[in-house]
Amino acid sequence: QQQVKQSPQSLIVQKGGISIINCAYENTAFDYFPWYQQFPGKGPALLIAIRPDVSEKKEGRFTISFNKSAKQFSLHIMDSQPGDSATYFCAASSQAGTALIFGKGTTLSVSS
Amino acid sequence: NAGVTQTPKFQVLKTGQSMTLQCAQDMNHNSMYWYRQDPGMGLRLIYYSASEGTTDKGEVPNGYNVSRLNKREFSLRLESAAPSQTSVYFCASSPTSGTAYEQYFGPGTRLTVT
């Protein structure tokens, strides 16, 4: 079963626009929600992460919004740039668990 | 610091052949992981090692074996490769199993089985 559902599968945004990627989870035992960024031919890299006791976390142009009651979280990329073109994965983990559950990924293309 | 290194970068196998994918980390991390990445499927966990001396199955372990050789090294073995194992394989590490959200990935091995 897919425990973390991610949408959309692909996204095209104009330079300077806002990119929004959404994820939903089922397991209420998850207690950490990271986002990973992957460029072509490279391994994924941790971008930003949030705990469920925080509703929003911002790092530069990247913001995670978290809705615990809806079991949803999203990544917003403000002022999107061509260099942001990559695949983004949401994920979830629990301290009691020993692994990370990934969404299926969103391929973002920022056109100049 | 090299981080997480993987060898080889590319490999082509014939059905039935065996091979071992090597992974090493120099960050003194306790936990290590093997994933496969297929188009539209995201990253799926094959096996993980929460600490030296332990290994556990992930979501898709069939057809694979692993060895945690020491704290630094975690290898993945395909005993009899099948075309369904054509994929990109990533090794990752995290400081502890309790910090699984913070994983550091290697550059990947692109494997084709014909």
XYZ file of C-alpha atoms in Angstrom:
226
model
C 0.000 0.000 0.000
C 1.160 3.511 -0.726
C 1.503 5.348 2.539
C 2.522 8.723 1.093
C 0.620 10.051 -1.926
C 2.193 12.872 -3.927
C 0.732 15.137 -6.603
C 1.069 16.323 -9.269
C 3.320 13.900 -11.113
C 4.754 16.734 -13.202
C 4.610 20.507 -13.048
C 5.595 23.302 -15.400
C 5.987 26.781 -13.920
C 7.189 30.025 -15.406
C 10.259 31.704 -13.991
C 9.264 33.828 -11.021
C 6.111 31.826 -10.356
C 5.136 29.707 -7.351
C 5.532 25.925 -7.531
C 3.268 23.899 -5.250
C 3.585 20.164 -4.614
C 1.188 18.315 -2.349
C 1.455 15.161 -0.281
C -0.933 13.184 1.897
C -0.166 10.468 4.394
C -2.155 7.828 6.220
C -0.059 6.646 9.143
C -0.501 8.928 12.170
C 2.682 7.465 13.691
C 4.766 9.476 11.221
C 6.533 12.269 13.050
C 8.953 13.759 10.547
C 8.210 14.920 7.014
C 11.213 15.722 4.806
C 11.399 16.849 1.215
C 14.178 15.677 -1.073
C 15.406 17.277 -4.292
C 16.971 15.230 -7.062
C 18.744 16.565 -10.144
C 19.152 14.329 -13.208
C 21.924 11.788 -12.775
C 22.359 12.560 -9.069
C 21.175 11.082 -5.812
C 18.368 12.769 -3.849
C 19.403 15.412 -1.310
C 17.519 16.585 1.763
C 15.967 19.986 1.073
C 13.839 20.820 4.100
C 11.960 18.906 6.806
C 9.151 19.585 9.271
C 7.713 18.022 12.404
C 3.895 17.819 12.852
C 3.891 20.202 15.826
C 4.811 23.034 13.439
C 2.368 24.342 10.816
C 4.935 26.005 8.582
C 8.681 26.044 8.041
C 10.526 28.363 5.693
C 14.071 28.169 4.371
C 14.842 30.794 1.780
C 12.421 30.386 -1.121
C 11.254 26.967 0.097
C 8.322 26.618 2.519
C 6.640 23.520 3.927
C 3.037 23.904 5.054
C 1.645 21.187 7.307
C -2.002 20.368 8.098
C -2.059 17.703 10.794
C -5.849 17.283 10.929
C -6.038 16.713 7.171
C -2.856 14.618 7.169
C -1.464 16.699 4.343
C 1.665 18.710 3.735
C 2.951 20.708 0.825
C 6.090 22.310 -0.574
C 5.934 25.835 -1.949
C 8.792 27.200 -4.035
C 8.521 30.960 -4.294
C 10.065 32.919 -7.178
C 10.803 29.646 -8.997
C 14.029 29.640 -11.019
C 15.264 27.425 -13.883
C 17.853 26.019 -11.462
C 14.961 24.627 -9.380
C 14.081 22.250 -12.223
C 14.409 18.834 -10.609
C 12.391 15.962 -9.200
C 11.002 16.532 -5.719
C 10.055 13.759 -3.322
C 8.047 14.105 -0.158
C 8.636 11.498 2.513
C 7.617 10.476 5.999
C 9.333 8.702 8.851
C 8.696 7.849 12.458
C 11.238 7.743 15.246
C 9.917 4.358 16.188
C 10.438 3.138 12.655
C 13.732 2.669 10.923
C 13.082 3.775 7.396
C 11.753 6.563 5.218
C 8.614 6.211 3.078
C 8.797 8.229 -0.148
C 6.102 9.623 -2.396
C 6.417 8.844 -6.098
C 7.937 12.187 -6.987
C 7.080 15.369 -8.906
C 9.141 16.493 -11.871
C 9.302 20.289 -11.874
C 10.289 22.257 -14.949
C 10.756 25.997 -14.602
C 10.700 27.732 -17.968
C 12.661 30.894 -18.570
C 34.685 14.025 3.030
C 33.458 11.939 0.110
C 30.084 11.294 1.790
C 28.458 8.189 0.298
C 30.260 6.470 -2.553
C 28.921 3.713 -4.789
C 30.604 1.421 -7.278
C 30.156 0.759 -10.106
C 28.371 3.732 -11.702
C 27.037 1.670 -14.593
C 26.657 -2.066 -15.160
C 25.122 -4.285 -17.824
C 24.358 -7.890 -16.884
C 22.874 -10.818 -18.729
C 19.932 -12.631 -17.165
C 21.180 -15.092 -14.562
C 24.483 -13.374 -13.878
C 25.369 -12.221 -10.379
C 26.968 -9.061 -9.111
C 27.578 -7.046 -5.970
C 26.980 -3.325 -5.665
C 29.328 -1.654 -3.230
C 28.552 1.266 -0.931
C 30.710 3.082 1.599
C 30.200 6.163 3.797
C 32.756 8.217 5.672
C 30.381 10.171 7.931
C 30.468 7.688 10.830
C 26.752 7.020 10.355
C 25.138 4.058 12.059
C 22.322 3.352 9.595
C 22.546 2.478 5.913
C 19.953 1.790 3.225
C 19.559 0.418 -0.285
C 16.851 1.762 -2.599
C 15.848 1.188 -6.160
C 14.376 3.947 -8.319
C 12.146 3.188 -11.266
C 10.257 5.720 -13.429
C 6.999 6.768 -11.779
C 7.621 4.544 -8.749
C 9.669 6.831 -6.543
C 12.291 5.334 -4.265
C 11.559 1.909 -2.852
C 13.501 0.464 0.033
C 15.169 -2.884 -0.639
C 17.069 -3.525 2.597
C 18.377 -1.458 5.451
C 20.835 -1.794 8.307
C 19.860 0.151 11.409
C 23.297 -0.463 12.929
C 26.416 -2.500 12.324
C 25.591 -6.189 12.576
C 21.888 -5.875 11.759
C 19.994 -5.975 8.472
C 16.270 -5.968 7.718
C 14.055 -6.305 4.682
C 12.389 -3.284 3.162
C 9.503 -3.049 0.725
C 11.051 -4.962 -2.209
C 13.700 -7.441 -0.938
C 13.034 -10.389 -3.251
C 16.019 -11.274 -5.438
C 18.516 -9.361 -3.315
C 20.829 -9.995 -0.400
C 22.859 -7.560 1.664
C 25.918 -7.561 3.863
C 26.857 -4.923 6.414
C 30.582 -5.556 6.223
C 31.496 -2.995 8.892
C 30.215 0.390 10.009
C 31.328 2.037 6.754
C 30.295 -0.505 4.135
C 26.974 -1.977 3.044
C 26.827 -4.129 -0.078
C 23.894 -5.322 -2.185
C 24.088 -8.620 -4.070
C 22.017 -9.862 -6.960
C 22.480 -13.631 -7.071
C 20.698 -14.279 -10.370
C 19.843 -11.063 -12.172
C 16.485 -10.696 -13.922
C 15.302 -8.024 -16.391
C 12.874 -6.787 -13.691
C 15.923 -5.718 -11.690
C 16.878 -3.154 -14.324
C 16.850 0.037 -12.278
C 18.914 2.762 -10.673
C 20.173 1.705 -7.264
C 20.915 4.189 -4.505
C 22.699 3.658 -1.247
C 22.060 6.060 1.612
C 23.120 6.561 5.205
C 21.757 8.388 8.243
C 23.303 9.199 11.636
C 21.009 6.771 13.439
C 17.833 4.852 12.679
C 15.957 7.430 14.738
C 17.043 10.112 12.254
C 15.913 8.194 9.183
C 14.389 11.433 7.840
C 17.927 12.770 7.338
C 19.488 10.515 4.744
C 22.530 11.144 2.611
C 22.472 9.489 -0.771
C 25.211 8.241 -3.045
C 25.330 9.022 -6.783
C 23.643 5.767 -7.784
C 24.393 2.706 -9.902
C 22.520 2.355 -13.182
C 21.976 -1.365 -13.804
C 20.636 -2.889 -16.993
C 19.784 -6.591 -17.151
C 19.315 -7.992 -20.672
